[in-house]
């Protein structure tokens, strides 16, 4: 299946002790309303691997969210190094919230942008088989992972190089198994430093590909493929301001 990969330095699925179930926050409404899909686009930075959308969320909405999220109890991740850990230094909050995952999927342009972009090579929507086989989302996109994560990086904080795993999940009451195939990052602030940087693997045609760097911009979304095809990536150290990120994943059925 996949091409051989160099040894992975770490994964970002640390086997953390199970935290007590987090109370669902009263997320502020999406106001002002996020722009409609026809005014936006998914821009390929590396086709089939990395896409960004500028202005998925309006800046005042992001500001309201940052202010709200600042009131939540965030926990600082310790520096951990080892086989199963990515050194990850940020303040984070994590909650299982299917309702908010739906709000982000349906209340923004994400759903439409993703569904209208089933293949990077310009194939028509729906191509790639009913079961989504062969399309770049690796299945039929059905929504976002209810496992919502919030990151705050202050000056000096970072997320060391790692790969993101694909996960299998069920969405009760159905017992059907779904899969996460792409990571979603929504930047809620603009900061200095803090770039999300990807390291494409060398190919025969390009033996030393340039890293691809994405500077956080308020309201911008980034989607990158994870699991088997995940590129090595990191969140560089923040050197000024705060970097706020909403993290989820694209969920597909197969
Ligand atoms: O914050 C970033 O720029 C990267 C975050 C990340 O890699 C992750 O959540 O797995
Ligand atoms: Fe990651």
GROMACS .gro file of C-alpha atoms and ligand atoms in nm:
model
  265
    1UNK     CA    1   0.000   0.000   0.000
    2UNK     CA    2   0.190   0.304   0.122
    3UNK     CA    3   0.551   0.370   0.028
    4UNK     CA    4   0.816   0.285   0.286
    5UNK     CA    5   0.868   0.564   0.536
    6UNK     CA    6   1.160   0.666   0.751
    7UNK     CA    7   1.114   0.572   1.114
    8UNK     CA    8   0.858   0.792   1.280
    9UNK     CA    9   1.003   1.005   1.557
   10UNK     CA   10   0.683   1.019   1.753
   11UNK     CA   11   0.307   1.010   1.739
   12UNK     CA   12   0.067   1.259   1.876
   13UNK     CA   13  -0.156   1.006   2.037
   14UNK     CA   14   0.008   0.989   2.377
   15UNK     CA   15  -0.134   0.727   2.606
   16UNK     CA   16  -0.243   0.986   2.855
   17UNK     CA   17  -0.420   0.879   3.170
   18UNK     CA   18  -0.793   0.889   3.105
   19UNK     CA   19  -0.921   1.228   3.213
   20UNK     CA   20  -1.257   1.266   3.383
   21UNK     CA   21  -1.528   1.346   3.133
   22UNK     CA   22  -1.516   1.712   3.043
   23UNK     CA   23  -1.828   1.921   3.078
   24UNK     CA   24  -1.945   2.054   2.741
   25UNK     CA   25  -1.877   2.429   2.717
   26UNK     CA   26  -2.147   2.675   2.620
   27UNK     CA   27  -1.979   2.762   2.290
   28UNK     CA   28  -2.072   3.112   2.171
   29UNK     CA   29  -2.298   3.117   1.862
   30UNK     CA   30  -2.125   3.149   1.524
   31UNK     CA   31  -2.182   3.526   1.493
   32UNK     CA   32  -2.121   3.713   1.272
   33UNK     CA   33  -2.216   3.431   1.037
   34UNK     CA   34  -1.929   3.253   0.862
   35UNK     CA   35  -1.907   3.317   0.487
   36UNK     CA   36  -2.079   3.085   0.240
   37UNK     CA   37  -1.877   2.827   0.049
   38UNK     CA   38  -1.909   2.997  -0.291
   39UNK     CA   39  -1.706   3.294  -0.162
   40UNK     CA   40  -1.422   3.070  -0.038
   41UNK     CA   41  -1.191   2.805  -0.175
   42UNK     CA   42  -0.979   2.518  -0.057
   43UNK     CA   43  -0.634   2.614  -0.178
   44UNK     CA   44  -0.389   2.328  -0.232
   45UNK     CA   45  -0.047   2.385  -0.077
   46UNK     CA   46   0.040   2.027  -0.163
   47UNK     CA   47  -0.233   1.860  -0.369
   48UNK     CA   48  -0.393   1.560  -0.196
   49UNK     CA   49  -0.210   1.645   0.127
   50UNK     CA   50  -0.248   2.003   0.249
   51UNK     CA   51  -0.524   2.260   0.185
   52UNK     CA   52  -0.603   2.594   0.343
   53UNK     CA   53  -0.910   2.819   0.341
   54UNK     CA   54  -0.865   3.181   0.431
   55UNK     CA   55  -1.152   3.343   0.620
   56UNK     CA   56  -1.348   3.030   0.714
   57UNK     CA   57  -1.448   3.217   1.031
   58UNK     CA   58  -1.486   3.597   1.051
   59UNK     CA   59  -1.227   3.776   1.267
   60UNK     CA   60  -1.481   3.915   1.521
   61UNK     CA   61  -1.618   3.564   1.575
   62UNK     CA   62  -1.263   3.434   1.637
   63UNK     CA   63  -1.207   3.718   1.882
   64UNK     CA   64  -1.524   3.626   2.071
   65UNK     CA   65  -1.412   3.262   2.076
   66UNK     CA   66  -1.064   3.344   2.207
   67UNK     CA   67  -1.219   3.553   2.481
   68UNK     CA   68  -1.460   3.269   2.567
   69UNK     CA   69  -1.192   2.999   2.552
   70UNK     CA   70  -0.968   3.203   2.780
   71UNK     CA   71  -1.228   3.143   3.052
   72UNK     CA   72  -1.201   2.763   3.022
   73UNK     CA   73  -0.973   2.559   3.239
   74UNK     CA   74  -0.685   2.472   3.006
   75UNK     CA   75  -0.419   2.228   3.113
   76UNK     CA   76  -0.055   2.271   3.021
   77UNK     CA   77   0.093   1.967   2.851
   78UNK     CA   78   0.422   1.859   3.004
   79UNK     CA   79   0.729   1.820   2.784
   80UNK     CA   80   0.738   1.451   2.707
   81UNK     CA   81   0.993   1.280   2.497
   82UNK     CA   82   0.988   0.917   2.405
   83UNK     CA   83   0.872   0.670   2.150
   84UNK     CA   84   0.501   0.731   2.196
   85UNK     CA   85   0.508   1.101   2.260
   86UNK     CA   86   0.544   1.416   2.058
   87UNK     CA   87   0.703   1.686   2.267
   88UNK     CA   88   0.405   1.913   2.287
   89UNK     CA   89   0.406   2.224   2.491
   90UNK     CA   90   0.082   2.412   2.487
   91UNK     CA   91  -0.223   2.471   2.696
   92UNK     CA   92  -0.510   2.258   2.587
   93UNK     CA   93  -0.869   2.171   2.643
   94UNK     CA   94  -1.038   1.860   2.508
   95UNK     CA   95  -1.402   1.763   2.500
   96UNK     CA   96  -1.627   1.509   2.326
   97UNK     CA   97  -1.898   1.725   2.175
   98UNK     CA   98  -2.092   1.588   1.873
   99UNK     CA   99  -2.317   1.898   1.873
  100UNK     CA  100  -2.030   2.143   1.832
  101UNK     CA  101  -1.865   1.918   1.572
  102UNK     CA  102  -2.190   1.944   1.374
  103UNK     CA  103  -2.203   2.323   1.418
  104UNK     CA  104  -1.850   2.356   1.276
  105UNK     CA  105  -1.929   2.121   0.988
  106UNK     CA  106  -2.269   2.257   0.887
  107UNK     CA  107  -2.256   2.613   1.021
  108UNK     CA  108  -1.942   2.700   0.824
  109UNK     CA  109  -1.845   2.646   0.460
  110UNK     CA  110  -1.643   2.337   0.552
  111UNK     CA  111  -1.898   2.074   0.456
  112UNK     CA  112  -1.965   2.225   0.115
  113UNK     CA  113  -1.599   2.292   0.042
  114UNK     CA  114  -1.501   1.937   0.130
  115UNK     CA  115  -1.788   1.774  -0.060
  116UNK     CA  116  -1.731   1.985  -0.369
  117UNK     CA  117  -1.368   1.884  -0.368
  118UNK     CA  118  -1.375   1.512  -0.386
  119UNK     CA  119  -1.069   1.490  -0.602
  120UNK     CA  120  -0.773   1.719  -0.652
  121UNK     CA  121  -0.740   1.637  -1.019
  122UNK     CA  122  -1.063   1.807  -1.117
  123UNK     CA  123  -1.288   1.504  -1.129
  124UNK     CA  124  -1.658   1.573  -1.090
  125UNK     CA  125  -1.821   1.553  -0.752
  126UNK     CA  126  -1.916   1.197  -0.668
  127UNK     CA  127  -1.642   1.036  -0.873
  128UNK     CA  128  -1.432   0.781  -0.698
  129UNK     CA  129  -1.715   0.541  -0.621
  130UNK     CA  130  -2.017   0.550  -0.396
  131UNK     CA  131  -1.810   0.427  -0.107
  132UNK     CA  132  -1.562   0.711  -0.153
  133UNK     CA  133  -1.292   0.465  -0.258
  134UNK     CA  134  -1.023   0.640  -0.454
  135UNK     CA  135  -1.104   0.996  -0.355
  136UNK     CA  136  -0.855   1.203  -0.164
  137UNK     CA  137  -1.068   1.209   0.153
  138UNK     CA  138  -1.027   0.828   0.171
  139UNK     CA  139  -1.400   0.771   0.209
  140UNK     CA  140  -1.728   0.960   0.207
  141UNK     CA  141  -1.696   1.265   0.435
  142UNK     CA  142  -1.977   1.262   0.692
  143UNK     CA  143  -1.867   1.525   0.943
  144UNK     CA  144  -1.606   1.621   1.200
  145UNK     CA  145  -1.462   1.428   1.491
  146UNK     CA  146  -1.658   1.515   1.810
  147UNK     CA  147  -1.322   1.499   1.987
  148UNK     CA  148  -1.273   1.877   1.990
  149UNK     CA  149  -0.939   2.011   2.103
  150UNK     CA  150  -0.848   2.369   2.183
  151UNK     CA  151  -0.481   2.473   2.191
  152UNK     CA  152  -0.332   2.792   2.323
  153UNK     CA  153   0.038   2.847   2.256
  154UNK     CA  154   0.198   3.138   2.438
  155UNK     CA  155   0.541   3.278   2.356
  156UNK     CA  156   0.797   2.996   2.369
  157UNK     CA  157   0.543   2.715   2.324
  158UNK     CA  158   0.544   2.470   2.034
  159UNK     CA  159   0.442   2.124   1.911
  160UNK     CA  160   0.742   1.915   1.807
  161UNK     CA  161   0.763   1.711   1.487
  162UNK     CA  162   0.520   1.422   1.468
  163UNK     CA  163   0.265   1.236   1.255
  164UNK     CA  164  -0.110   1.237   1.323
  165UNK     CA  165  -0.280   0.899   1.350
  166UNK     CA  166  -0.607   0.801   1.190
  167UNK     CA  167  -0.867   0.690   1.443
  168UNK     CA  168  -1.171   0.467   1.426
  169UNK     CA  169  -1.479   0.589   1.607
  170UNK     CA  170  -1.847   0.522   1.652
  171UNK     CA  171  -2.112   0.789   1.671
  172UNK     CA  172  -2.383   0.655   1.903
  173UNK     CA  173  -2.660   0.553   1.879
  174UNK     CA  174  -2.531   0.389   1.557
  175UNK     CA  175  -2.267   0.121   1.604
  176UNK     CA  176  -2.123   0.185   1.256
  177UNK     CA  177  -1.749   0.239   1.248
  178UNK     CA  178  -1.616   0.562   1.099
  179UNK     CA  179  -1.260   0.674   1.034
  180UNK     CA  180  -1.071   1.000   1.068
  181UNK     CA  181  -0.861   1.069   0.759
  182UNK     CA  182  -0.759   1.438   0.769
  183UNK     CA  183  -0.661   1.674   1.051
  184UNK     CA  184  -0.851   2.004   1.074
  185UNK     CA  185  -0.687   2.306   1.234
  186UNK     CA  186  -0.878   2.634   1.260
  187UNK     CA  187  -0.656   2.924   1.365
  188UNK     CA  188  -0.844   3.165   1.588
  189UNK     CA  189  -0.563   3.419   1.608
  190UNK     CA  190  -0.269   3.561   1.416
  191UNK     CA  191   0.066   3.541   1.594
  192UNK     CA  192   0.437   3.569   1.526
  193UNK     CA  193   0.613   3.238   1.473
  194UNK     CA  194   0.391   2.937   1.545
  195UNK     CA  195   0.388   2.823   1.182
  196UNK     CA  196   0.256   2.476   1.111
  197UNK     CA  197   0.537   2.329   0.902
  198UNK     CA  198   0.520   2.014   0.688
  199UNK     CA  199   0.814   1.811   0.564
  200UNK     CA  200   0.728   1.635   0.237
  201UNK     CA  201   0.911   1.311   0.179
  202UNK     CA  202   1.189   1.302  -0.080
  203UNK     CA  203   1.093   1.148  -0.413
  204UNK     CA  204   1.302   1.039  -0.708
  205UNK     CA  205   1.206   1.362  -0.887
  206UNK     CA  206   1.268   1.582  -0.586
  207UNK     CA  207   1.528   1.452  -0.345
  208UNK     CA  208   1.512   1.743  -0.101
  209UNK     CA  209   1.167   1.900  -0.108
  210UNK     CA  210   1.126   2.234   0.064
  211UNK     CA  211   0.928   2.237   0.388
  212UNK     CA  212   0.580   2.385   0.353
  213UNK     CA  213   0.510   2.650   0.614
  214UNK     CA  214   0.166   2.782   0.708
  215UNK     CA  215   0.158   3.098   0.918
  216UNK     CA  216  -0.146   3.111   1.149
  217UNK     CA  217  -0.396   3.375   1.034
  218UNK     CA  218  -0.712   3.459   1.221
  219UNK     CA  219  -1.008   3.259   1.079
  220UNK     CA  220  -0.800   3.041   0.846
  221UNK     CA  221  -0.854   2.665   0.830
  222UNK     CA  222  -0.598   2.401   0.738
  223UNK     CA  223  -0.675   2.044   0.638
  224UNK     CA  224  -0.399   1.787   0.606
  225UNK     CA  225  -0.411   1.420   0.536
  226UNK     CA  226  -0.326   1.197   0.830
  227UNK     CA  227  -0.279   0.831   0.909
  228UNK     CA  228  -0.079   0.628   0.653
  229UNK     CA  229  -0.018   0.932   0.429
  230UNK     CA  230   0.051   1.186   0.702
  231UNK     CA  231   0.348   1.412   0.645
  232UNK     CA  232   0.591   1.482   0.925
  233UNK     CA  233   0.489   1.820   1.069
  234UNK     CA  234   0.529   2.051   1.365
  235UNK     CA  235   0.389   2.364   1.525
  236UNK     CA  236   0.688   2.597   1.544
  237UNK     CA  237   0.760   2.799   1.853
  238UNK     CA  238   0.544   3.106   1.901
  239UNK     CA  239   0.765   3.413   1.926
  240UNK     CA  240   0.501   3.682   1.976
  241UNK     CA  241   0.135   3.699   2.068
  242UNK     CA  242  -0.078   3.390   2.130
  243UNK     CA  243  -0.168   3.114   1.888
  244UNK     CA  244  -0.518   2.974   1.941
  245UNK     CA  245  -0.627   2.667   1.747
  246UNK     CA  246  -0.944   2.461   1.724
  247UNK     CA  247  -0.854   2.104   1.627
  248UNK     CA  248  -1.077   1.830   1.497
  249UNK     CA  249  -1.057   1.575   1.215
  250UNK     CA  250  -1.251   1.488   0.905
  251UNK     CA  251  -1.461   1.175   0.960
  252UNK     CA  252  -1.547   0.944   0.669
  253UNK     CA  253  -1.750   0.631   0.614
  254UNK     CA  254  -1.630   0.350   0.388
  255LIG     O1  255  -0.061   2.372   1.623
  255LIG     C1  256  -0.009   2.334   1.517
  255LIG     O2  257   0.038   2.412   1.435
  255LIG     C2  258   0.001   2.187   1.489
  255LIG     C3  259  -0.096   2.103   1.568
  255LIG     C4  260  -0.081   1.958   1.539
  255LIG     O3  261   0.008   1.917   1.469
  255LIG     C5  262  -0.178   1.861   1.593
  255LIG     O4  263  -0.277   1.899   1.656
  255LIG     O5  264  -0.157   1.740   1.572
  256LIG    FE1  265  -0.031   1.708   1.415
   0.00000   0.00000   0.00000
